Amino acid sequence: MTPFMWLAAATAAIGGFLYGYDTGIIAGALLSITEEFALPHAMQEVVAAAILFGATLGGLGTGAVSDRFGRRHTIIAIAALFTAGAVAASLAPNATLLALSRVVLGIAVGASSQSIPAYVAELAPAEHRGRLVVAFSVAIGLGILSASLVGYGLHDTLSWRLMIAAGAAPAVVLFSAMFALPESPRWLVAQGRRDAARAALARVRPANADLDGELDGITQAIAQSDRSTPGWRGLAEHWVRPAVIAGCGTAAFTQLVGIEMMIYYAPTLLKGVGFGEGSALLTNVGIAAIYLVMTATGLAIVDRVGRRRLSLVTLPGAALSLAALGALFVLGRTGPDDAPFVVGCLFLFMVFQAGGLQVIGWLTGSEVYPLRVRAAGTSAQAATVWGSNLLLTGTALSLIHHLGAGGAMWVYAGLNALAFLFVWRYLPELKGRSLEEVEDALRRDHFTPEHFAAAQPRYREARATA
């Protein structure tokens, strides 16, 4: 793999940093925002969840734009939207305009989560695709950690407006840097621009790479896809449906398991059970640091361990950690002597979740959909992520209010158990497979955990014979 391929993935991953920072900064800023605007808990949920509503819109609408104008130009437009949203939110004179500005930011967040993993996956060689796409998730973790450090270290000295405005700086970097990166070769081939696709591929492959062989495989897959229904209607075709179930189901569970609730509301939750403000914000920094470390660990091992296996090994630990945390809350064990156990359960949950299911969430969406419907599929994937996140974030404080902190943790523990059953039943192992192999497996009805690993795609046999 070439250094320029790593550079392209790292540059595109700045969008992941913006995703993490712009969604995570609300955890530290919400305390100050609530005080300045005298927000009740329902309006706190609106301000926090506004970015998720926008992200749902951005995820749904970006696929058609990406297909029409290309992956690279779409990401350039997204970077501009990140900049405008951060500036507008930082200048908002009241909570309503702040929420509306965060909707604009959310559109950029949702659009980036749809387009960037797909862009990197279409550039990357199959054997390194997992690590390169997971770099997006690592960047999300870095953004969340940066937001947590700003919220903890500067909440007494830095206005929440400046905290939010700081997100404009990396957006400008992404906007400028994307002009130097190549367009997706697969998108170029789909547009009938094979020479341009070859030039783009040459920039991210070693000098001795078989470019024509790879392009032939892409061309063959596109020729097959051309006989299929494109766009959103294509997602309803029988042979595509297993990819939609696996992709969107995994996407939904990455949010419903409760990890974003911890990122957004951990300080508010901990203050509600007796933690001081400083301790709550410091714990939030620890949560963000673990998220970053574990997603980085996932990046290092996902192409060796595999997507499915990594999730199945870690989800039981996440469920048990939340079950234990719920028991502590129900029993009232939240005093100073019990704080290490409360924090320990939170941290263990983040270890198992951030190192497992969260690693594969965006990766799976970038891998499972055939080229003809990939933009629509990744749009559906992103919309599912953000719709689930919106549902979770918009109800978290109300759930805690009605069931208590302990009852809410048990609900999320149950959802982690359901996520385990879903992955076990519906998600095949995708490590080492090219995007064209995945599409061929779908066409042959081998996209199941039982059959996919043993399938020998026709195009691989033909190329081996040639």
XYZ file of C-alpha atoms in Angstrom:
466
model
C 0.000 0.000 0.000
C 1.362 3.411 -0.967
C 1.940 6.378 1.368
C -0.364 8.453 -0.832
C -3.214 5.987 -0.188
C -2.713 6.484 3.537
C -2.582 10.252 2.990
C -5.829 10.200 1.019
C -7.569 8.165 3.737
C -6.204 10.399 6.506
C -7.252 13.568 4.698
C -10.762 12.306 4.078
C -10.906 11.202 7.712
C -10.802 14.860 8.781
C -14.527 14.627 8.076
C -14.667 11.992 10.805
C -12.876 14.338 13.201
C -15.483 17.011 12.446
C -18.255 14.477 13.003
C -16.785 13.598 16.407
C -16.014 17.154 17.477
C -19.274 18.759 16.382
C -21.410 16.040 17.973
C -19.215 15.578 21.068
C -18.724 19.238 21.989
C -22.318 19.454 23.187
C -21.466 17.294 26.241
C -19.196 20.000 27.696
C -21.023 22.980 26.228
C -24.547 21.926 27.237
C -23.996 22.773 30.899
C -23.103 26.385 29.999
C -25.782 26.632 27.305
C -28.413 25.417 29.766
C -27.354 28.042 32.282
C -27.257 30.913 29.755
C -30.622 30.130 28.143
C -32.302 28.568 31.235
C -33.199 25.400 29.351
C -35.553 22.736 30.753
C -34.527 19.113 30.163
C -36.809 18.802 27.108
C -35.113 21.770 25.401
C -31.709 20.346 26.335
C -32.698 17.248 24.343
C -33.760 19.447 21.404
C -30.433 21.314 21.332
C -28.435 18.092 21.638
C -30.535 16.156 19.123
C -30.857 18.929 16.489
C -27.554 17.923 14.940
C -28.849 14.364 14.627
C -32.008 15.474 12.836
C -29.811 17.334 10.351
C -27.547 14.310 10.042
C -30.516 12.145 9.091
C -31.394 14.615 6.332
C -27.775 14.781 5.188
C -27.458 11.020 5.080
C -30.629 10.624 3.037
C -29.892 13.346 0.518
C -26.207 12.901 -0.231
C -26.296 9.718 -2.277
C -27.850 11.341 -5.342
C -25.417 14.269 -5.110
C -22.463 11.892 -4.836
C -23.613 9.916 -7.882
C -24.187 13.069 -9.912
C -21.098 15.126 -9.064
C -18.626 12.536 -7.786
C -17.349 11.555 -4.351
C -14.538 14.140 -4.180
C -16.615 17.183 -5.131
C -19.308 16.104 -2.695
C -16.807 16.017 0.168
C -15.547 19.491 -0.802
C -19.117 20.822 -0.550
C -19.559 19.067 2.801
C -16.442 20.793 4.179
C -17.903 24.163 3.223
C -21.136 23.273 5.018
C -19.210 22.256 8.154
C -17.581 25.695 8.200
C -20.842 27.602 7.750
C -22.681 25.542 10.379
C -20.005 25.962 13.056
C -19.862 29.719 12.582
C -23.663 30.085 12.615
C -24.047 27.985 15.779
C -21.378 29.963 17.599
C -23.227 33.231 16.874
C -26.747 32.033 17.771
C -28.509 34.561 20.062
C -31.016 32.069 21.486
C -31.641 28.348 21.880
C -33.968 28.115 18.866
C -31.425 29.550 16.433
C -28.712 27.456 18.057
C -30.772 24.328 17.393
C -31.400 25.383 13.776
C -27.682 26.058 13.240
C -26.910 22.623 14.632
C -29.329 21.168 12.075
C -27.102 22.704 9.371
C -24.045 21.202 11.068
C -25.883 17.915 11.210
C -26.503 17.904 7.473
C -22.728 18.111 7.010
C -22.164 15.373 9.603
C -24.668 13.030 7.968
C -23.375 13.754 4.485
C -19.777 13.087 5.526
C -20.708 9.809 7.171
C -22.363 8.726 3.921
C -19.739 9.860 1.435
C -16.336 9.561 3.117
C -16.341 5.821 4.004
C -17.623 5.027 0.498
C -14.966 7.255 -1.090
C -12.139 5.616 0.869
C -13.506 2.097 0.260
C -13.617 2.728 -3.495
C -9.992 3.923 -3.471
C -8.563 1.256 -1.174
C -7.100 -2.160 -2.096
C -9.252 -5.007 -0.746
C -6.661 -6.350 1.715
C -6.273 -2.959 3.415
C -9.803 -1.584 3.028
C -10.840 -2.338 6.599
C -8.011 -0.374 8.189
C -8.362 2.543 5.815
C -12.101 2.929 6.287
C -11.822 2.429 10.051
C -9.456 5.433 10.053
C -12.688 7.420 9.689
C -13.936 5.917 12.975
C -10.602 6.625 14.660
C -10.900 10.246 13.535
C -14.391 10.350 15.063
C -12.841 9.218 18.339
C -10.130 11.855 18.074
C -12.800 14.501 17.497
C -14.816 13.325 20.495
C -11.706 13.316 22.700
C -10.747 16.810 21.544
C -14.257 18.035 22.317
C -14.131 16.409 25.763
C -10.741 17.949 26.570
C -11.999 21.369 25.510
C -15.156 20.913 27.582
C -13.234 19.803 30.669
C -10.157 22.005 30.525
C -11.726 25.214 29.255
C -15.335 25.185 30.441
C -14.558 27.825 33.084
C -12.435 30.046 30.813
C -13.686 29.541 27.260
C -17.151 30.499 26.079
C -19.275 27.680 24.679
C -19.504 29.803 21.535
C -15.765 29.566 20.963
C -15.854 25.850 21.691
C -18.338 25.359 18.846
C -16.644 27.855 16.494
C -13.344 25.958 16.770
C -14.845 23.251 14.553
C -14.575 25.587 11.557
C -10.760 25.340 11.471
C -10.413 21.638 10.496
C -13.314 22.102 8.071
C -11.278 24.680 6.170
C -8.327 22.246 6.096
C -10.532 19.484 4.663
C -11.982 21.842 2.063
C -8.521 22.851 0.838
C -6.885 19.419 0.963
C -9.576 17.578 -1.002
C -8.626 19.483 -4.164
C -5.316 17.536 -4.193
C -6.904 14.059 -3.944
C -8.088 11.819 -6.815
C -11.680 11.015 -7.645
C -13.010 7.507 -6.982
C -11.866 5.201 -9.833
C -15.107 3.246 -9.582
C -17.182 6.396 -10.017
C -15.043 7.417 -12.994
C -15.468 4.017 -14.661
C -19.222 4.273 -14.107
C -19.103 7.603 -15.954
C -17.291 5.999 -18.906
C -13.979 7.703 -18.059
C -11.646 4.688 -17.943
C -8.470 6.677 -18.708
C -9.184 9.086 -15.858
C -9.958 6.106 -13.609
C -6.634 4.504 -14.496
C -4.786 7.735 -13.693
C -6.598 8.038 -10.353
C -5.879 4.395 -9.503
C -2.190 4.823 -10.405
C -1.886 7.524 -7.735
C -2.912 5.142 -4.938
C -1.335 1.841 -6.079
C 2.294 0.642 -6.159
C 4.231 1.109 -9.391
C 4.027 -2.610 -10.257
C 0.295 -2.977 -9.575
C -1.934 -4.625 -12.185
C -4.062 -1.552 -12.862
C -5.690 -2.951 -15.987
C -6.674 -6.144 -14.180
C -8.281 -4.183 -11.376
C -10.042 -1.908 -13.832
C -11.305 -4.941 -15.752
C -12.836 -6.291 -12.541
C -14.479 -2.941 -11.837
C -15.750 -2.699 -15.426
C -17.188 -6.219 -15.240
C -18.987 -5.434 -11.984
C -20.392 -2.226 -13.473
C -21.562 -4.092 -16.577
C -23.465 -6.505 -14.335
C -24.825 -3.625 -12.264
C -26.043 -1.843 -15.393
C -28.550 -4.643 -15.799
C -29.900 -3.920 -12.314
C -32.281 -1.270 -11.084
C -30.272 1.759 -9.913
C -30.718 4.000 -6.902
C -33.296 3.635 -4.159
C -35.530 1.292 -6.153
C -32.591 -1.053 -6.569
C -32.339 -1.516 -2.804
C -35.700 -3.298 -2.887
C -34.493 -5.972 -5.328
C -34.456 -9.464 -3.872
C -30.739 -10.083 -4.347
C -29.787 -6.724 -2.736
C -32.043 -7.138 0.270
C -29.556 -9.158 2.408
C -27.054 -6.303 2.057
C -29.679 -3.775 3.171
C -30.599 -5.888 6.192
C -26.968 -6.425 7.205
C -25.891 -2.847 6.551
C -28.814 -0.914 7.978
C -29.337 -3.329 10.859
C -25.711 -3.002 11.930
C -25.988 0.770 11.535
C -29.055 0.943 13.773
C -27.479 -1.130 16.524
C -24.290 0.981 16.595
C -26.512 3.730 18.035
C -29.248 1.853 19.899
C -26.710 0.149 22.168
C -26.314 3.472 24.006
C -22.803 4.609 23.196
C -23.827 8.026 21.865
C -25.989 8.584 24.935
C -22.839 8.143 27.012
C -20.903 10.569 24.819
C -23.575 13.278 24.849
C -25.025 12.933 28.336
C -22.402 11.335 30.580
C -21.697 14.601 32.495
C -25.435 15.292 32.875
C -26.104 11.679 33.946
C -23.283 11.626 36.485
C -24.252 14.999 37.944
C -27.769 13.643 38.355
C -26.537 10.769 40.557
C -24.361 12.966 42.750
C -21.037 13.518 40.952
C -19.522 17.000 41.037
C -19.295 18.961 37.785
C -15.504 18.629 37.561
C -15.604 14.880 38.225
C -18.377 14.401 35.670
C -16.473 16.280 32.963
C -13.219 14.458 33.785
C -15.020 11.120 33.484
C -16.263 12.273 30.094
C -12.650 12.846 29.019
C -11.852 9.284 30.067
C -14.791 7.956 28.050
C -13.612 9.843 24.971
C -10.006 8.691 25.431
C -11.110 5.068 25.627
C -13.236 5.530 22.500
C -10.187 6.782 20.618
C -7.805 4.094 21.892
C -10.216 1.255 21.200
C -11.168 2.405 17.701
C -7.450 2.736 16.946
C -6.990 -0.806 18.258
C -9.849 -1.922 16.034
C -8.151 -0.271 13.056
C -5.022 -2.321 13.723
C -6.773 -5.691 14.016
C -10.006 -5.571 11.993
C -8.445 -6.911 8.777
C -6.929 -9.842 10.696
C -9.659 -10.656 13.215
C -12.592 -9.899 10.945
C -15.681 -7.720 11.232
C -18.130 -10.355 12.432
C -15.823 -12.018 14.940
C -14.762 -8.717 16.496
C -18.388 -7.794 17.181
C -19.397 -11.183 18.538
C -16.472 -11.243 20.970
C -17.067 -7.750 22.388
C -20.858 -7.316 22.551
C -21.429 -9.635 25.563
C -18.938 -7.589 27.593
C -20.738 -4.376 26.681
C -24.104 -5.814 27.751
C -22.768 -7.075 31.080
C -21.051 -3.748 31.837
C -24.305 -1.835 31.405
C -26.235 -4.415 33.418
C -23.777 -3.968 36.302
C -23.944 -0.167 35.998
C -27.744 -0.317 36.132
C -27.556 -2.430 39.292
C -25.316 0.167 40.963
C -27.794 2.922 40.124
C -30.827 0.914 41.283
C -29.134 0.059 44.589
C -28.106 3.681 45.133
C -24.402 2.797 45.084
C -23.244 6.133 43.654
C -21.539 7.754 46.637
C -17.849 8.665 46.870
C -16.872 5.138 47.918
C -18.737 3.643 44.966
C -17.544 6.142 42.326
C -14.696 3.879 41.101
C -17.215 1.099 40.375
C -19.577 3.446 38.521
C -16.735 4.881 36.444
C -15.267 1.418 35.935
C -18.528 0.094 34.456
C -18.746 3.115 32.148
C -15.175 2.623 31.009
C -15.612 -1.125 30.468
C -18.686 -0.485 28.364
C -16.693 1.914 26.196
C -13.836 -0.596 25.863
C -16.148 -3.320 24.564
C -18.363 -1.087 22.411
C -15.757 1.226 20.870
C -13.439 -1.708 20.207
C -16.111 -3.843 18.590
C -19.408 -2.890 17.002
C -18.447 0.786 16.583
C -15.380 -0.219 14.567
C -17.449 -1.981 11.930
C -20.460 0.341 11.724
C -19.317 2.638 8.911
C -17.022 -0.045 7.474
C -19.891 -2.453 6.832
C -21.900 0.212 5.036
C -19.003 0.935 2.704
C -18.587 -2.750 1.798
C -21.929 -4.490 1.413
C -23.776 -2.537 -1.293
C -23.394 -3.228 -5.049
C -21.979 -0.353 -7.074
C -25.234 0.391 -8.904
C -26.997 1.104 -5.590
C -23.988 2.012 -3.441
C -24.810 5.704 -3.139
C -28.419 4.941 -2.221
C -27.309 2.152 0.113
C -24.797 4.275 1.978
C -27.433 7.038 2.177
C -29.847 4.565 3.736
C -27.048 3.423 6.037
C -26.221 6.958 7.161
C -29.890 7.859 7.602
C -30.375 4.723 9.713
C -27.412 5.644 11.907
C -28.595 9.181 12.445
C -32.266 8.315 12.744
C -31.399 5.754 15.426
C -29.085 8.248 17.098
C -31.841 10.870 17.017
C -34.272 8.416 18.596
C -31.754 7.513 21.285
C -30.571 11.047 22.064
C -34.032 12.566 21.881
C -35.398 10.101 24.457
C -32.411 9.404 26.738
C -33.130 11.995 29.422
C -36.847 11.205 29.335
C -36.085 7.491 29.668
C -33.864 8.197 32.668
C -36.568 10.476 34.101
C -39.265 7.771 33.871
C -37.265 4.581 34.546
C -34.433 5.976 36.612
C -30.766 5.774 35.619
C -30.634 2.091 36.527
C -33.679 1.109 34.500
C -32.369 3.007 31.480
C -29.024 1.194 31.671
C -30.823 -2.156 31.728
C -32.765 -1.196 28.591
C -29.489 -0.415 26.819
C -27.949 -3.656 28.115
C -30.824 -5.568 26.510
C -30.239 -3.759 23.212
C -26.583 -4.849 23.291
C -27.761 -8.440 23.673
C -30.086 -7.990 20.674
C -27.186 -6.560 18.670
C -25.197 -9.743 19.348
C -28.059 -11.894 18.037
C -28.407 -9.705 14.931
C -24.723 -9.895 13.999
C -24.674 -13.650 14.599
C -27.704 -14.159 12.338
C -27.290 -11.638 9.505
C -23.720 -10.367 9.098
C -21.276 -12.479 7.026
C -17.515 -12.118 7.402
C -16.260 -9.604 4.807
C -12.548 -9.400 5.563
C -10.265 -9.771 2.551
C -13.095 -9.631 0.008
C -13.037 -7.083 -2.792
C -16.158 -4.997 -3.365
C -16.719 -6.918 -6.590
C -16.580 -10.260 -4.719
C -19.167 -9.029 -2.243
C -21.474 -8.050 -5.097
C -20.966 -11.419 -6.778
C -21.829 -13.225 -3.525
C -25.069 -11.257 -3.314
C -25.982 -12.200 -6.878
C -25.338 -15.888 -6.141
C -27.414 -15.766 -2.918
C -24.317 -16.587 -0.850
C -24.488 -13.499 1.344
C -25.125 -15.368 4.603
C -22.821 -16.228 7.504
C -23.164 -19.923 6.622
C -22.406 -19.709 2.890
C -20.477 -16.518 2.232
C -17.096 -17.684 3.545
C -17.217 -20.838 1.409
C -18.418 -19.116 -1.753
C -15.991 -18.936 -4.662
C -17.114 -15.991 -6.787
C -17.284 -16.633 -10.512
C -15.200 -13.638 -11.450
C -12.297 -14.822 -9.214
C -12.321 -18.241 -10.854
C -12.370 -16.635 -14.304
C -9.447 -14.386 -13.478
C -7.475 -17.294 -11.990
C -8.040 -19.305 -15.172
C -6.994 -16.341 -17.320
